[in-house]
Amino acid sequence: MKPSLRAAFSAAVLAVALVVSPAPAQAASLTMLGADVSSLQRTLDLGGKYYNASGVQANPYDILKTAGVNYARLRVWNNPASGYNNKAKVLQQAAAIKAKGLKLMVDFHYSDTWADPGKQYPPAAWASYSLTQLQTAVYNYTYDVCTSLKSAGLTPDSVQIGNEINVGMLWPKGQVVNSNFAPLASLLKQGYNATKACNSGTQVIIHVADADSMTNMRWFYDGIKAAGVTWDITGLSYYCMWHGTLANMYNVVVDARTRYGKPVVIVETAYQFTTADADSEKNSIPGTVLCDNIPATSAGQAQQFTWVQNTARNAGAIGVFYWEPTWYAIAGNGWDPANINGTGDGWDNMATFDWGGKVNPYIKWTA
């Protein structure tokens, strides 16, 4: 997702049913306890520091591991203006992640900047490509990033072929128009094949932000399945402000898991710990837009995250990832890769570290 803006969302407080159906028999535990830490390297390069619950400076990966994290997610952009989140930076950060014993998910945006449901712009170098050329480019780029990691001893444990591709990726060639999934499917197949050619054990995730809608979720995955797309894990985004109640998310996860016979992971979620704003960049999610009557406090942030994990687990999901928990407000780590120094952090009230870099002591990732 792009943290500074979202196309449109309801600002209404969402009243949520807290009681969900009993856990299906096969639901056991969350094995993928994740954190998307894509902005972390920039913070560290700027001299940003992180502190544990006792206020002692520590390695941020160690702090996250102490809180229960066992899996890190990194987005990769083709040629971002800032240089951050490109292949070289992903290799650098992947080395730090693997050195801490964490598993690695690589999130291919197939763009030079943010790709999400409202925009899926191809990299500038691919802008004039035909669909056939894009198929080749997706294969070659995916294979190159994956094999570069593998050669460095950093083989990804999973990859996403696209990010929140609700109506396709690499628009307009890979956009789903009039429910024609064939162009998108041709691209997804290339990403899958490239990943498996690199390493057959790397799991391929197809990710949409459709935890809010059974209809939309079925439309998408039915469409790619009918077009012959293969994938290993179904990925969904769930932000309660945009994606409705926990009870509804439960139903969508159960249906996705049983309908397609594949594990489901909530690859993005988050909640605010304050109503305030640390910098001049408007918060992506105002602190006043709350869910489940949970306040925007450190304890409230932890409570909401626990409820998301509990609901996902009860629905039979195998993982939950908190999106950008380490992206606290620090000058120079702006949201726009074309102006990283001149923009701010719209996620400063959503991170699990406060504006001084101290971790929320209440938040835990639980199996």
mmCIF file of N, CA, C and O in Angstrom, residues 278-311:
data_model
loop_
_atom_site.group_PDB
_atom_site.id
_atom_site.type_symbol
_atom_site.label_atom_id
_atom_site.label_comp_id
_atom_site.label_asym_id
_atom_site.label_seq_id
_atom_site.Cartn_x
_atom_site.Cartn_y
_atom_site.Cartn_z
ATOM 1 N N ALA A 278 3.419 13.306 13.937
ATOM 2 C CA ALA A 278 4.780 13.660 14.330
ATOM 3 C C ALA A 278 5.453 14.650 13.397
ATOM 4 O O ALA A 278 6.441 15.274 13.771
ATOM 5 N N ASP A 279 4.935 14.791 12.168
ATOM 6 C CA ASP A 279 5.635 15.649 11.215
ATOM 7 C C ASP A 279 4.628 16.376 10.334
ATOM 8 O O ASP A 279 3.423 16.340 10.569
ATOM 9 N N SER A 280 5.127 17.028 9.304
ATOM 10 C CA SER A 280 4.270 17.829 8.430
ATOM 11 C C SER A 280 3.499 16.981 7.428
ATOM 12 O O SER A 280 2.606 17.486 6.755
ATOM 13 N N GLU A 281 3.841 15.703 7.331
ATOM 14 C CA GLU A 281 3.141 14.810 6.407
ATOM 15 C C GLU A 281 1.854 14.310 7.064
ATOM 16 O O GLU A 281 1.885 13.726 8.152
ATOM 17 N N LYS A 282 0.741 14.540 6.402
ATOM 18 C CA LYS A 282 -0.540 14.111 6.946
ATOM 19 C C LYS A 282 -0.548 12.610 7.174
ATOM 20 O O LYS A 282 -0.096 11.830 6.344
ATOM 21 N N ASN A 283 -1.084 12.197 8.330
ATOM 22 C CA ASN A 283 -1.157 10.770 8.623
ATOM 23 C C ASN A 283 -2.046 10.050 7.611
ATOM 24 O O ASN A 283 -3.117 10.533 7.246
ATOM 25 N N SER A 284 -1.599 8.880 7.173
ATOM 26 C CA SER A 284 -2.392 8.090 6.234
ATOM 27 C C SER A 284 -3.741 7.729 6.840
ATOM 28 O O SER A 284 -4.761 7.735 6.154
ATOM 29 N N ILE A 285 -3.727 7.379 8.104
ATOM 30 C CA ILE A 285 -4.948 7.044 8.830
ATOM 31 C C ILE A 285 -5.048 7.970 10.027
ATOM 32 O O ILE A 285 -4.252 7.876 10.962
ATOM 33 N N PRO A 286 -6.007 8.889 10.027
ATOM 34 C CA PRO A 286 -6.142 9.799 11.164
ATOM 35 C C PRO A 286 -6.349 9.033 12.459
ATOM 36 O O PRO A 286 -7.010 7.988 12.495
ATOM 37 N N GLY A 287 -5.786 9.538 13.508
ATOM 38 C CA GLY A 287 -5.896 8.870 14.801
ATOM 39 C C GLY A 287 -7.315 8.774 15.307
ATOM 40 O O GLY A 287 -7.615 7.973 16.199
ATOM 41 N N THR A 288 -8.199 9.601 14.757
ATOM 42 C CA THR A 288 -9.592 9.590 15.209
ATOM 43 C C THR A 288 -10.430 8.521 14.510
ATOM 44 O O THR A 288 -11.578 8.295 14.897
ATOM 45 N N VAL A 289 -9.889 7.876 13.485
ATOM 46 C CA VAL A 289 -10.624 6.832 12.775
ATOM 47 C C VAL A 289 -10.303 5.499 13.443
ATOM 48 O O VAL A 289 -9.297 4.864 13.158
ATOM 49 N N LEU A 290 -11.169 5.113 14.368
ATOM 50 C CA LEU A 290 -10.897 3.961 15.217
ATOM 51 C C LEU A 290 -11.776 2.776 14.847
ATOM 52 O O LEU A 290 -12.745 2.899 14.101
ATOM 53 N N CYS A 291 -11.429 1.617 15.389
ATOM 54 C CA CYS A 291 -12.200 0.398 15.155
ATOM 55 C C CYS A 291 -12.499 -0.289 16.485
ATOM 56 O O CYS A 291 -11.695 -0.205 17.428
ATOM 57 N N ASP A 292 -13.611 -0.953 16.556
ATOM 58 C CA ASP A 292 -13.940 -1.824 17.684
ATOM 59 C C ASP A 292 -13.952 -1.086 19.026
ATOM 60 O O ASP A 292 -13.754 -1.694 20.075
ATOM 61 N N ASN A 293 -14.151 0.232 18.958
ATOM 62 C CA ASN A 293 -14.113 1.070 20.164
ATOM 63 C C ASN A 293 -12.773 1.011 20.888
ATOM 64 O O ASN A 293 -12.687 1.269 22.087
ATOM 65 N N ILE A 294 -11.724 0.691 20.156
ATOM 66 C CA ILE A 294 -10.381 0.610 20.743
ATOM 67 C C ILE A 294 -9.692 1.958 20.576
ATOM 68 O O ILE A 294 -9.607 2.488 19.468
ATOM 69 N N PRO A 295 -9.192 2.541 21.653
ATOM 70 C CA PRO A 295 -8.560 3.866 21.556
ATOM 71 C C PRO A 295 -7.220 3.811 20.850
ATOM 72 O O PRO A 295 -6.580 2.755 20.764
ATOM 73 N N ALA A 296 -6.797 4.960 20.353
ATOM 74 C CA ALA A 296 -5.490 5.083 19.709
ATOM 75 C C ALA A 296 -4.441 5.311 20.786
ATOM 76 O O ALA A 296 -3.962 6.426 21.008
ATOM 77 N N THR A 297 -4.085 4.241 21.455
ATOM 78 C CA THR A 297 -3.065 4.258 22.507
ATOM 79 C C THR A 297 -2.142 3.062 22.272
ATOM 80 O O THR A 297 -2.450 2.173 21.461
ATOM 81 N N SER A 298 -1.050 3.017 22.992
ATOM 82 C CA SER A 298 -0.147 1.874 22.845
ATOM 83 C C SER A 298 -0.851 0.574 23.211
ATOM 84 O O SER A 298 -0.732 -0.438 22.512
ATOM 85 N N ALA A 299 -1.608 0.602 24.296
ATOM 86 C CA ALA A 299 -2.352 -0.591 24.695
ATOM 87 C C ALA A 299 -3.432 -0.920 23.672
ATOM 88 O O ALA A 299 -3.683 -2.094 23.367
ATOM 89 N N GLY A 300 -4.075 0.111 23.127
ATOM 90 C CA GLY A 300 -5.101 -0.104 22.120
ATOM 91 C C GLY A 300 -4.540 -0.694 20.846
ATOM 92 O O GLY A 300 -5.141 -1.590 20.234
ATOM 93 N N GLN A 301 -3.388 -0.198 20.420
ATOM 94 C CA GLN A 301 -2.737 -0.739 19.224
ATOM 95 C C GLN A 301 -2.466 -2.230 19.398
ATOM 96 O O GLN A 301 -2.731 -3.039 18.506
ATOM 97 N N ALA A 302 -1.943 -2.586 20.567
ATOM 98 C CA ALA A 302 -1.644 -3.982 20.848
ATOM 99 C C ALA A 302 -2.910 -4.826 20.903
ATOM 100 O O ALA A 302 -2.933 -5.965 20.418
ATOM 101 N N GLN A 303 -3.967 -4.281 21.473
ATOM 102 C CA GLN A 303 -5.228 -5.019 21.569
ATOM 103 C C GLN A 303 -5.802 -5.328 20.192
ATOM 104 O O GLN A 303 -6.217 -6.452 19.904
ATOM 105 N N GLN A 304 -5.824 -4.314 19.328
ATOM 106 C CA GLN A 304 -6.355 -4.526 17.982
ATOM 107 C C GLN A 304 -5.534 -5.557 17.225
ATOM 108 O O GLN A 304 -6.079 -6.441 16.539
ATOM 109 N N PHE A 305 -4.213 -5.470 17.339
ATOM 110 C CA PHE A 305 -3.354 -6.419 16.641
ATOM 111 C C PHE A 305 -3.574 -7.840 17.166
ATOM 112 O O PHE A 305 -3.608 -8.804 16.398
ATOM 113 N N THR A 306 -3.759 -7.969 18.465
ATOM 114 C CA THR A 306 -4.051 -9.280 19.045
ATOM 115 C C THR A 306 -5.364 -9.827 18.508
ATOM 116 O O THR A 306 -5.470 -11.011 18.164
ATOM 117 N N TRP A 307 -6.375 -8.969 18.410
ATOM 118 C CA TRP A 307 -7.665 -9.419 17.884
ATOM 119 C C TRP A 307 -7.564 -9.844 16.427
ATOM 120 O O TRP A 307 -8.210 -10.808 16.007
ATOM 121 N N VAL A 308 -6.776 -9.113 15.642
ATOM 122 C CA VAL A 308 -6.576 -9.504 14.243
ATOM 123 C C VAL A 308 -5.909 -10.885 14.177
ATOM 124 O O VAL A 308 -6.325 -11.760 13.413
ATOM 125 N N GLN A 309 -4.874 -11.074 14.983
ATOM 126 C CA GLN A 309 -4.199 -12.371 15.002
ATOM 127 C C GLN A 309 -5.134 -13.489 15.449
ATOM 128 O O GLN A 309 -5.161 -14.575 14.850
ATOM 129 N N ASN A 310 -5.902 -13.240 16.495
ATOM 130 C CA ASN A 310 -6.827 -14.258 16.992
ATOM 131 C C ASN A 310 -7.862 -14.631 15.938
ATOM 132 O O ASN A 310 -8.181 -15.815 15.740
ATOM 133 N N THR A 311 -8.403 -13.613 15.265
ATOM 134 C CA THR A 311 -9.419 -13.861 14.244
ATOM 135 C C THR A 311 -8.835 -14.633 13.077
ATOM 136 O O THR A 311 -9.439 -15.594 12.582
#
